[in-house]
PDB file of C-alpha atoms in Angstrom:
ATOM      1  CA  THR A   1     -45.587  14.928  12.632  1.00 40.00           C
ATOM      2  CA  LEU A   2     -46.499  16.258  16.077  1.00 42.00           C
ATOM      3  CA  ILE A   3     -44.339  18.507  18.219  1.00 45.00           C
ATOM      4  CA  ALA A   4     -45.349  19.566  21.697  1.00 42.00           C
ATOM      5  CA  LYS A   5     -43.658  21.738  24.291  1.00 44.00           C
ATOM      6  CA  SER A   6     -45.215  22.457  27.629  1.00 41.00           C
ATOM      7  CA  SER A   7     -44.714  24.736  30.570  1.00 41.00           C
ATOM      8  CA  VAL A   8     -46.731  26.700  33.092  1.00 39.00           C
ATOM      9  CA  VAL A   9     -47.523  30.245  32.016  1.00 39.00           C
ATOM     10  CA  GLU A  10     -46.982  33.021  34.520  1.00 41.00           C
ATOM     11  CA  MET A  11     -49.477  35.882  34.329  1.00 43.00           C
ATOM     12  CA  PRO A  12     -46.979  38.452  32.894  1.00 50.00           C
ATOM     13  CA  GLN A  13     -46.353  35.989  30.060  1.00 50.00           C
ATOM     14  CA  GLN A  14     -50.108  35.718  29.435  1.00 52.00           C
ATOM     15  CA  ALA A  15     -50.255  39.295  28.127  1.00 56.00           C
ATOM     16  CA  ALA A  16     -47.220  38.684  25.915  1.00 52.00           C
ATOM     17  CA  LEU A  17     -48.796  35.527  24.503  1.00 52.00           C
ATOM     18  CA  ASP A  18     -52.102  37.301  23.912  1.00 54.00           C
ATOM     19  CA  THR A  19     -50.217  39.966  21.963  1.00 53.00           C
ATOM     20  CA  ALA A  20     -48.287  37.358  19.970  1.00 53.00           C
ATOM     21  CA  VAL A  21     -51.467  35.646  18.813  1.00 53.00           C
ATOM     22  CA  GLY A  22     -53.328  38.945  18.274  1.00 52.00           C
ATOM     23  CA  ILE A  23     -55.715  38.864  21.238  1.00 50.00           C
ATOM     24  CA  GLU A  24     -56.349  41.851  23.466  1.00 49.00           C
ATOM     25  CA  SER A  25     -55.836  40.855  27.108  1.00 46.00           C
ATOM     26  CA  GLU A  26     -58.951  42.672  28.353  1.00 49.00           C
ATOM     27  CA  THR A  27     -61.244  40.697  26.040  1.00 45.00           C
ATOM     28  CA  CYS A  28     -59.331  37.424  25.913  1.00 45.00           C
ATOM     29  CA  PRO A  29     -61.384  34.486  27.209  1.00 41.00           C
ATOM     30  CA  LEU A  30     -58.267  32.324  27.210  1.00 45.00           C
ATOM     31  CA  ASN A  31     -56.588  31.599  30.515  1.00 53.00           C
ATOM     32  CA  LEU A  32     -53.713  29.251  29.820  1.00 60.00           C
ATOM     33  CA  GLN A  33     -53.744  27.899  33.353  1.00 63.00           C
ATOM     34  CA  GLU A  34     -57.441  27.051  33.597  1.00 69.00           C
ATOM     35  CA  HIS A  35     -58.946  26.274  30.182  1.00 73.00           C
ATOM     36  CA  GLY A  36     -58.820  22.468  30.586  1.00 79.00           C
ATOM     37  CA  PHE A  37     -57.517  21.592  27.111  1.00 82.00           C
ATOM     38  CA  ASP A  38     -54.388  19.553  26.404  1.00 87.00           C
ATOM     39  CA  PHE A  39     -52.806  22.400  24.422  1.00 90.00           C
ATOM     40  CA  ASP A  40     -52.966  26.164  24.579  1.00 89.00           C
ATOM     41  CA  LEU A  41     -52.401  26.482  20.836  1.00 91.00           C
ATOM     42  CA  ILE A  42     -52.661  24.011  17.961  1.00 93.00           C
ATOM     43  CA  VAL A  43     -50.973  25.078  14.754  1.00 93.00           C
ATOM     44  CA  ILE A  44     -52.059  23.372  11.546  1.00 92.00           C
ATOM     45  CA  GLY A  45     -49.185  23.274   9.083  1.00 90.00           C
ATOM     46  CA  GLY A  46     -45.480  22.866   9.774  1.00 90.00           C
ATOM     47  CA  GLY A  47     -44.288  25.351   7.169  1.00 89.00           C
ATOM     48  CA  SER A  48     -42.310  28.493   7.836  1.00 88.00           C
ATOM     49  CA  GLY A  49     -45.251  30.420   9.298  1.00 91.00           C
ATOM     50  CA  GLY A  50     -46.581  27.545  11.398  1.00 92.00           C
ATOM     51  CA  LEU A  51     -43.177  26.813  12.898  1.00 92.00           C
ATOM     52  CA  ALA A  52     -42.495  30.498  13.613  1.00 93.00           C
ATOM     53  CA  CYS A  53     -45.879  30.859  15.332  1.00 92.00           C
ATOM     54  CA  SER A  54     -45.488  27.701  17.403  1.00 92.00           C
ATOM     55  CA  LYS A  55     -41.925  28.519  18.488  1.00 92.00           C
ATOM     56  CA  GLU A  56     -42.873  32.043  19.556  1.00 90.00           C
ATOM     57  CA  ALA A  57     -45.895  30.822  21.514  1.00 89.00           C
ATOM     58  CA  ALA A  58     -43.844  28.060  23.191  1.00 88.00           C
ATOM     59  CA  GLU A  59     -41.130  30.547  24.157  1.00 86.00           C
ATOM     60  CA  LEU A  60     -43.852  32.611  25.816  1.00 85.00           C
ATOM     61  CA  GLY A  61     -44.882  29.567  27.831  1.00 84.00           C
ATOM     62  CA  ALA A  62     -47.775  28.100  25.860  1.00 87.00           C
ATOM     63  CA  LYS A  63     -48.201  24.359  25.464  1.00 89.00           C
ATOM     64  CA  VAL A  64     -48.185  24.055  21.654  1.00 91.00           C
ATOM     65  CA  ALA A  65     -48.902  21.279  19.151  1.00 92.00           C
ATOM     66  CA  VAL A  66     -47.908  21.456  15.485  1.00 92.00           C
ATOM     67  CA  CYS A  67     -49.863  19.185  13.146  1.00 90.00           C
ATOM     68  CA  ASP A  68     -48.474  18.560   9.691  1.00 88.00           C
ATOM     69  CA  PHE A  69     -49.178  15.820   7.177  1.00 85.00           C
ATOM     70  CA  VAL A  70     -48.155  15.365   3.568  1.00 83.00           C
ATOM     71  CA  SER A  71     -49.771  12.749   1.357  1.00 86.00           C
ATOM     72  CA  PRO A  72     -47.047  10.913  -0.542  1.00 86.00           C
ATOM     73  CA  THR A  73     -46.680  11.958  -4.171  1.00 84.00           C
ATOM     74  CA  PRO A  74     -47.321   9.376  -6.905  1.00 91.00           C
ATOM     75  CA  LYS A  75     -43.574   8.622  -6.747  1.00 90.00           C
ATOM     76  CA  GLY A  76     -43.804   8.129  -2.963  1.00 86.00           C
ATOM     77  CA  THR A  77     -42.035  11.343  -1.973  1.00 83.00           C
ATOM     78  CA  THR A  78     -42.797  12.620   1.529  1.00 82.00           C
ATOM     79  CA  TRP A  79     -41.172  15.171   3.793  1.00 83.00           C
ATOM     80  CA  GLY A  80     -41.320  16.348   7.369  1.00 80.00           C
ATOM     81  CA  LEU A  81     -41.622  19.774   8.877  1.00 84.00           C
ATOM     82  CA  GLY A  82     -40.684  22.807   6.836  1.00 85.00           C
ATOM     83  CA  GLY A  83     -43.563  22.927   4.406  1.00 84.00           C
ATOM     84  CA  THR A  84     -43.792  22.716   0.653  1.00 82.00           C
ATOM     85  CA  CYS A  85     -41.612  25.738  -0.075  1.00 82.00           C
ATOM     86  CA  VAL A  86     -38.633  24.543   1.937  1.00 83.00           C
ATOM     87  CA  ASN A  87     -38.797  20.874   0.979  1.00 82.00           C
ATOM     88  CA  VAL A  88     -39.997  20.668  -2.635  1.00 80.00           C
ATOM     89  CA  GLY A  89     -40.925  24.175  -3.752  1.00 84.00           C
ATOM     90  CA  CYS A  90     -39.214  27.548  -3.797  1.00 85.00           C
ATOM     91  CA  ILE A  91     -35.973  26.724  -2.014  1.00 86.00           C
ATOM     92  CA  PRO A  92     -34.986  23.602  -4.016  1.00 88.00           C
ATOM     93  CA  LYS A  93     -36.007  25.382  -7.230  1.00 90.00           C
ATOM     94  CA  LYS A  94     -33.763  28.344  -6.399  1.00 92.00           C
ATOM     95  CA  LEU A  95     -30.904  25.998  -5.531  1.00 92.00           C
ATOM     96  CA  MET A  96     -31.161  24.164  -8.860  1.00 93.00           C
ATOM     97  CA  HIS A  97     -31.560  27.439 -10.787  1.00 94.00           C
ATOM     98  CA  ARG A  98     -28.459  28.896  -9.146  1.00 95.00           C
ATOM     99  CA  ALA A  99     -26.470  25.712  -9.832  1.00 95.00           C
ATOM    100  CA  ALA A 100     -27.438  25.897 -13.523  1.00 95.00           C
ATOM    101  CA  LEU A 101     -26.384  29.565 -13.701  1.00 96.00           C
ATOM    102  CA  LEU A 102     -23.038  28.763 -12.087  1.00 94.00           C
ATOM    103  CA  HIS A 103     -22.427  25.935 -14.552  1.00 93.00           C
ATOM    104  CA  GLU A 104     -23.148  28.273 -17.446  1.00 94.00           C
ATOM    105  CA  ALA A 105     -20.871  30.975 -16.010  1.00 95.00           C
ATOM    106  CA  ILE A 106     -18.016  28.474 -15.591  1.00 93.00           C
ATOM    107  CA  GLU A 107     -18.392  27.369 -19.218  1.00 91.00           C
ATOM    108  CA  ASP A 108     -18.466  31.020 -20.386  1.00 94.00           C
ATOM    109  CA  SER A 109     -15.345  31.822 -18.338  1.00 94.00           C
ATOM    110  CA  LYS A 110     -13.267  29.568 -20.613  1.00 91.00           C
ATOM    111  CA  SER A 111     -13.878  31.949 -23.517  1.00 93.00           C
ATOM    112  CA  PHE A 112     -12.380  34.762 -21.399  1.00 94.00           C
ATOM    113  CA  GLY A 113      -9.148  32.841 -20.924  1.00 93.00           C
ATOM    114  CA  TRP A 114      -9.872  31.298 -17.527  1.00 93.00           C
ATOM    115  CA  GLU A 115      -8.507  27.833 -16.952  1.00 91.00           C
ATOM    116  CA  VAL A 116     -11.122  25.675 -15.320  1.00 87.00           C
ATOM    117  CA  GLY A 117     -10.477  22.126 -14.138  1.00 85.00           C
ATOM    118  CA  GLU A 118     -12.502  19.287 -15.616  1.00 81.00           C
ATOM    119  CA  GLY A 119     -14.216  18.318 -12.350  1.00 76.00           C
ATOM    120  CA  VAL A 120     -15.677  21.770 -11.820  1.00 70.00           C
TER     121      VAL A 120
END
């Protein structure tokens, strides 16, 4: 997946961008208007951190590319931007864990005299 956003960077934005990517303006060799590359910043990985970095840089006026690729699993599962955690890792695991806890709590509630419908 490749995302690109472009715009011309004004000089006041240059200092803000340098700060965002951790470069001191006095020593920064990067001039977004004259470096001659297609992109000011290329971010490898479309997970939470990569997307946050690319969005911040683009808002500051940088022309940004996000590169992300996932080899299909043996079952053929693939996903887009968001990274492993969001798509197949931490977040889905927490969702399934919470659903299991809720199911258990609903079953336990019957022993406390709660009336729970069959479809719940």
